[in-house]
XYZ file of N, CA and C in Angstrom:
402
model
N 0.849 -1.190 0.000
C 0.000 0.000 0.000
C 0.888 1.246 0.000
N 0.568 2.201 -0.859
C 1.352 3.431 -0.902
C 0.634 4.528 -0.121
N 1.444 5.482 0.359
C 0.878 6.613 1.094
C 0.165 7.541 0.121
N -0.908 8.217 0.577
C -1.577 9.170 -0.314
C -0.630 10.338 -0.613
N -0.715 10.890 -1.825
C 0.175 12.009 -2.169
C -0.094 13.223 -1.279
N 0.991 13.882 -0.917
C 0.942 15.071 -0.061
C 1.439 16.270 -0.843
N 0.704 17.370 -0.770
C 1.217 18.644 -1.285
C 0.858 19.722 -0.275
N 1.798 20.617 -0.079
C 1.631 21.713 0.869
C 2.187 22.985 0.257
N 1.542 24.100 0.564
C 2.081 25.392 0.152
C 1.815 26.402 1.258
N 2.878 27.109 1.637
C 2.806 28.161 2.657
C 3.157 29.480 1.991
N 2.398 30.535 2.355
C 2.701 31.886 1.879
C 2.581 32.857 3.048
N 3.563 33.725 3.181
C 3.479 34.847 4.125
C 3.584 36.113 3.298
N 2.535 36.933 3.384
C 2.461 38.175 2.618
C 2.294 39.315 3.605
N 3.187 40.290 3.518
C 3.136 41.446 4.407
C 2.224 42.512 3.822
N 1.618 43.292 4.690
C 0.636 44.287 4.250
C 1.279 45.518 3.624
N 2.399 45.967 4.138
C 2.947 47.247 3.707
C 3.945 47.110 2.552
N 4.827 46.142 2.613
C 5.858 45.967 1.591
C 5.939 44.498 1.213
N 6.170 44.230 -0.051
C 6.314 42.846 -0.475
C 7.702 42.293 -0.159
N 8.663 43.177 0.121
C 10.017 42.724 0.455
C 9.949 41.869 1.723
N 10.437 40.639 1.636
C 10.382 39.721 2.762
C 9.240 38.718 2.683
N 8.352 38.862 1.688
C 7.304 37.855 1.515
C 7.960 36.490 1.291
N 7.316 35.444 1.794
C 7.875 34.099 1.700
C 6.855 33.142 1.108
N 7.353 32.155 0.389
C 6.489 31.071 -0.053
C 7.315 29.791 -0.160
N 6.675 28.709 0.256
C 7.314 27.388 0.261
C 6.290 26.401 -0.279
N 6.740 25.518 -1.144
C 5.839 24.512 -1.702
C 6.515 23.152 -1.655
N 5.759 22.144 -1.234
C 6.185 20.746 -1.300
C 5.237 20.050 -2.259
N 5.790 19.468 -3.321
C 4.972 18.810 -4.340
C 4.727 17.350 -3.950
N 3.761 16.695 -4.594
C 3.531 15.277 -4.313
C 4.769 14.407 -4.562
N 5.689 14.868 -5.410
C 6.931 14.133 -5.670
C 7.979 14.391 -4.585
N 7.645 15.243 -3.602
C 8.585 15.547 -2.526
C 9.553 16.673 -2.845
N 9.347 17.354 -3.954
C 10.220 18.477 -4.298
C 9.863 19.676 -3.431
N 10.892 20.349 -2.923
C 10.708 21.525 -2.079
C 11.167 22.753 -2.860
N 10.238 23.671 -3.067
C 10.534 24.945 -3.707
C 10.335 26.039 -2.663
N 11.172 27.060 -2.700
C 11.023 28.166 -1.754
C 11.461 29.455 -2.428
N 10.819 30.538 -2.028
C 11.127 31.844 -2.616
C 10.959 32.904 -1.549
N 11.967 33.744 -1.406
C 11.941 34.881 -0.488
C 12.037 36.140 -1.332
N 11.016 36.980 -1.260
C 10.981 38.198 -2.079
C 12.018 39.191 -1.570
N 12.886 39.625 -2.469
C 13.965 40.554 -2.125
C 13.681 41.990 -2.556
N 12.609 42.182 -3.314
C 12.330 43.502 -3.867
C 10.976 44.004 -3.407
N 10.756 45.290 -3.618
C 9.422 45.864 -3.434
C 8.701 45.738 -4.769
N 7.553 45.109 -4.742
C 6.761 44.901 -5.959
C 5.761 46.037 -6.121
N 5.237 46.216 -7.326
C 4.182 47.213 -7.525
C 2.982 46.886 -6.628
N 2.212 47.906 -6.254
C 1.032 47.663 -5.417
C 0.145 46.563 -6.003
N -0.312 45.676 -5.143
C -1.178 44.583 -5.564
C -0.442 43.339 -6.016
N 0.888 43.404 -6.130
C 1.681 42.238 -6.530
C 2.508 41.783 -5.329
N 2.473 40.487 -5.054
C 3.191 39.945 -3.905
C 4.566 39.396 -4.263
N 4.786 39.081 -5.556
C 6.019 38.420 -5.980
C 6.559 39.069 -7.250
N 7.865 39.209 -7.345
C 8.479 39.788 -8.534
C 8.924 38.720 -9.522
N 8.851 37.463 -9.121
C 9.318 36.380 -9.983
C 8.456 35.138 -9.749
N 8.439 34.241 -10.722
C 7.717 32.984 -10.523
C 8.492 32.056 -9.581
N 7.919 30.902 -9.325
C 8.628 29.894 -8.530
C 9.963 29.573 -9.206
N 10.974 29.221 -8.430
C 12.242 28.794 -9.048
C 12.027 27.591 -9.964
N 12.890 27.466 -10.984
C 12.780 26.352 -11.927
C 13.160 25.018 -11.287
N 14.129 25.056 -10.385
C 14.628 23.822 -9.769
C 14.298 23.809 -8.279
N 13.976 22.635 -7.742
C 13.699 22.561 -6.307
C 14.968 22.760 -5.485
N 14.774 23.228 -4.258
C 15.893 23.320 -3.318
C 16.428 21.932 -2.992
N 15.486 21.006 -2.839
C 15.835 19.636 -2.483
C 14.636 18.748 -2.725
N 14.834 17.456 -2.547
C 13.750 16.483 -2.642
C 13.691 15.740 -1.313
N 12.504 15.694 -0.733
C 12.325 14.999 0.531
C 12.379 13.493 0.317
N 12.919 12.793 1.289
C 12.889 11.331 1.256
C 11.461 10.875 1.536
N 11.133 9.631 1.210
C 9.794 9.125 1.565
C 9.520 9.253 3.064
N 10.514 9.029 3.881
C 10.332 9.171 5.327
C 10.017 10.602 5.732
N 10.684 11.565 5.105
C 10.397 12.980 5.397
C 8.995 13.356 4.938
N 8.569 12.826 3.789
C 7.216 13.088 3.314
C 6.192 12.497 4.283
N 6.438 11.290 4.772
C 5.540 10.663 5.738
C 5.482 11.470 7.028
N 6.624 11.996 7.468
C 6.653 12.805 8.691
C 5.831 14.079 8.513
N 5.938 14.721 7.363
C 5.115 15.908 7.090
C 3.628 15.553 7.099
N 3.282 14.425 6.506
C 1.878 13.989 6.490
C 1.401 13.717 7.917
N 2.239 13.075 8.739
C 1.864 12.821 10.137
C 1.669 14.131 10.889
N 2.549 15.101 10.647
C 2.417 16.410 11.298
C 1.104 17.066 10.898
N 0.790 17.021 9.616
C -0.454 17.612 9.123
C -1.662 16.977 9.813
N -1.690 15.661 9.881
C -2.833 14.953 10.468
C -2.897 15.114 11.984
N -1.761 14.938 12.653
C -1.741 14.971 14.119
C -1.963 16.373 14.680
N -1.627 17.398 13.906
C -1.734 18.776 14.400
C -3.178 19.232 14.558
N -4.083 18.665 13.777
C -5.460 19.150 13.752
C -5.676 20.235 12.704
N -4.693 20.459 11.839
C -4.802 21.498 10.806
C -6.070 21.329 9.963
N -6.392 20.103 9.607
C -7.535 19.867 8.720
C -8.866 20.237 9.353
N -8.892 20.446 10.668
C -10.119 20.836 11.367
C -10.207 22.346 11.610
N -9.175 23.086 11.273
C -9.189 24.541 11.498
C -10.195 25.221 10.577
N -10.734 26.377 11.007
C -11.569 27.157 10.082
C -10.724 27.676 8.921
N -11.359 27.949 7.809
C -10.649 28.417 6.621
C -10.097 29.827 6.733
N -10.695 30.641 7.594
C -10.233 32.033 7.751
C -10.218 32.411 9.223
N -9.108 33.015 9.635
C -8.973 33.581 10.977
C -8.432 34.989 10.749
N -9.300 35.990 10.911
C -8.955 37.356 10.514
C -9.245 38.320 11.661
N -8.278 39.214 11.908
C -8.452 40.334 12.828
C -8.430 41.592 11.964
N -9.390 42.490 12.156
C -9.476 43.710 11.343
C -8.230 44.568 11.524
N -7.886 45.307 10.478
C -6.748 46.213 10.522
C -6.128 46.357 9.153
N -5.088 47.186 9.062
C -4.428 47.428 7.781
C -2.994 46.927 7.766
N -2.336 46.932 8.895
C -0.933 46.549 8.978
C -0.833 45.061 9.288
N 0.359 44.531 9.298
C 0.554 43.146 9.680
C 0.845 42.270 8.484
N 0.459 41.016 8.596
C 0.747 40.070 7.540
C -0.375 39.047 7.437
N -0.315 38.300 6.345
C -1.269 37.226 6.090
C -0.465 35.952 5.884
N -0.794 34.909 6.615
C -0.194 33.587 6.427
C -1.256 32.675 5.846
N -0.864 31.882 4.862
C -1.792 30.957 4.223
C -1.106 29.607 4.054
N -1.857 28.547 4.294
C -1.376 27.197 3.991
C -2.479 26.477 3.233
N -2.090 25.909 2.091
C -2.954 25.028 1.323
C -2.383 23.627 1.484
N -3.224 22.683 1.884
C -2.775 21.320 2.117
C -3.655 20.343 1.363
N -3.040 19.315 0.822
C -3.775 18.215 0.200
C -3.061 16.922 0.564
N -3.812 16.004 1.099
C -3.304 14.673 1.434
C -4.298 13.683 0.853
N -3.929 13.106 -0.296
C -4.880 12.269 -1.012
C -6.088 13.108 -1.399
N -7.280 12.643 -1.053
C -8.512 13.359 -1.396
C -8.832 14.483 -0.414
N -8.154 14.520 0.732
C -8.413 15.570 1.726
C -7.702 16.854 1.306
N -8.444 17.948 1.245
C -7.873 19.251 0.915
C -8.391 20.275 1.906
N -7.513 21.187 2.301
C -7.935 22.239 3.226
C -6.981 23.420 3.092
N -7.536 24.607 3.132
C -6.753 25.843 3.095
C -7.134 26.683 4.302
N -6.119 27.315 4.895
C -6.342 28.197 6.035
C -5.614 29.503 5.768
N -6.320 30.604 6.011
C -5.773 31.953 5.832
C -5.894 32.671 7.168
N -4.765 33.196 7.654
C -4.730 33.919 8.916
C -4.222 35.332 8.630
N -4.984 36.329 9.072
C -4.576 37.715 8.865
C -4.527 38.442 10.197
N -3.346 38.973 10.501
C -3.129 39.810 11.696
C -3.615 39.131 12.979
N -3.562 37.828 13.040
C -4.019 37.089 14.214
C -2.947 36.072 14.595
N -2.861 35.749 15.879
C -1.931 34.687 16.270
C -2.356 33.360 15.635
N -1.389 32.600 15.201
C -1.686 31.315 14.574
C -2.068 30.283 15.626
N -3.140 29.525 15.397
C -3.441 28.408 16.288
C -2.285 27.402 16.266
N -2.165 26.611 17.304
C -1.066 25.651 17.420
C -1.020 24.738 16.197
N -2.162 24.265 15.723
C -2.190 23.359 14.576
C -1.550 24.013 13.348
N -1.889 25.254 13.090
C -1.321 25.986 11.960
C 0.176 26.197 12.175
N 0.553 26.617 13.380
C 1.961 26.895 13.701
C 2.824 25.647 13.519
N 2.306 24.475 13.869
C 3.085 23.239 13.720
C 3.356 22.929 12.255
N 2.351 23.061 11.401
C 2.531 22.783 9.980
C 3.458 23.835 9.364
N 3.260 25.091 9.719
C 4.135 26.167 9.210
C 5.580 25.919 9.621
N 5.814 25.563 10.880
C 7.181 25.305 11.362
C 7.817 24.139 10.606
N 7.032 23.105 10.323
C 7.569 21.963 9.582
C 7.976 22.376 8.170
N 7.172 23.215 7.533
C 7.508 23.685 6.182
C 8.734 24.593 6.194
N 8.819 25.481 7.162
C 9.991 26.351 7.278
C 11.249 25.518 7.499
N 11.129 24.465 8.295
C 12.285 23.608 8.578
C 12.754 22.858 7.321
N 11.816 22.336 6.515
C 12.255 21.599 5.321
C 12.843 22.545 4.279
N 12.431 23.813 4.291
C 13.013 24.782 3.361
C 14.413 25.218 3.802
N 14.684 25.154 5.108
C 15.999 25.530 5.614
C 16.233 27.022 5.551
N 17.468 27.448 5.847
C 17.790 28.890 5.845
C 17.550 29.488 4.457
N 17.069 30.680 4.362
C 16.789 31.640 5.428
C 15.388 31.498 6.021
N 14.657 30.440 5.648
C 13.281 30.268 6.104
C 13.202 29.674 7.499
N 13.945 28.623 7.746
C 13.931 27.948 9.033
C 15.324 27.471 9.395
N 15.453 26.992 10.620
C 16.775 26.560 11.094
C 17.213 25.274 10.439
């Protein structure tokens, strides 16, 4: 029996400047792509470039299974789709997750991340490595 395919994407978008925006994607093949915005983009644009052509790395099957376990054990799939605090400043964090037929997206704006969201975000930052995670 094979594990269901896993795909994850994290985005952090700042309200005032696009410089420092982050995005990380893990494909069903285990490829890890990451992009850190280094420039200020025109208003309404979050990124000055597309995803990189080549992945940073490829996760082993064990690493992919660990990410899937984190996703399931964290309770991420039970979170509401939007957690928003009114305001103009701050940032927006988004995670889109798919594990087999299960799909869920969560968007957090100017609010503390629930533990379930924080665990999945930390796992993605860690697989991307510096400058995203330790």
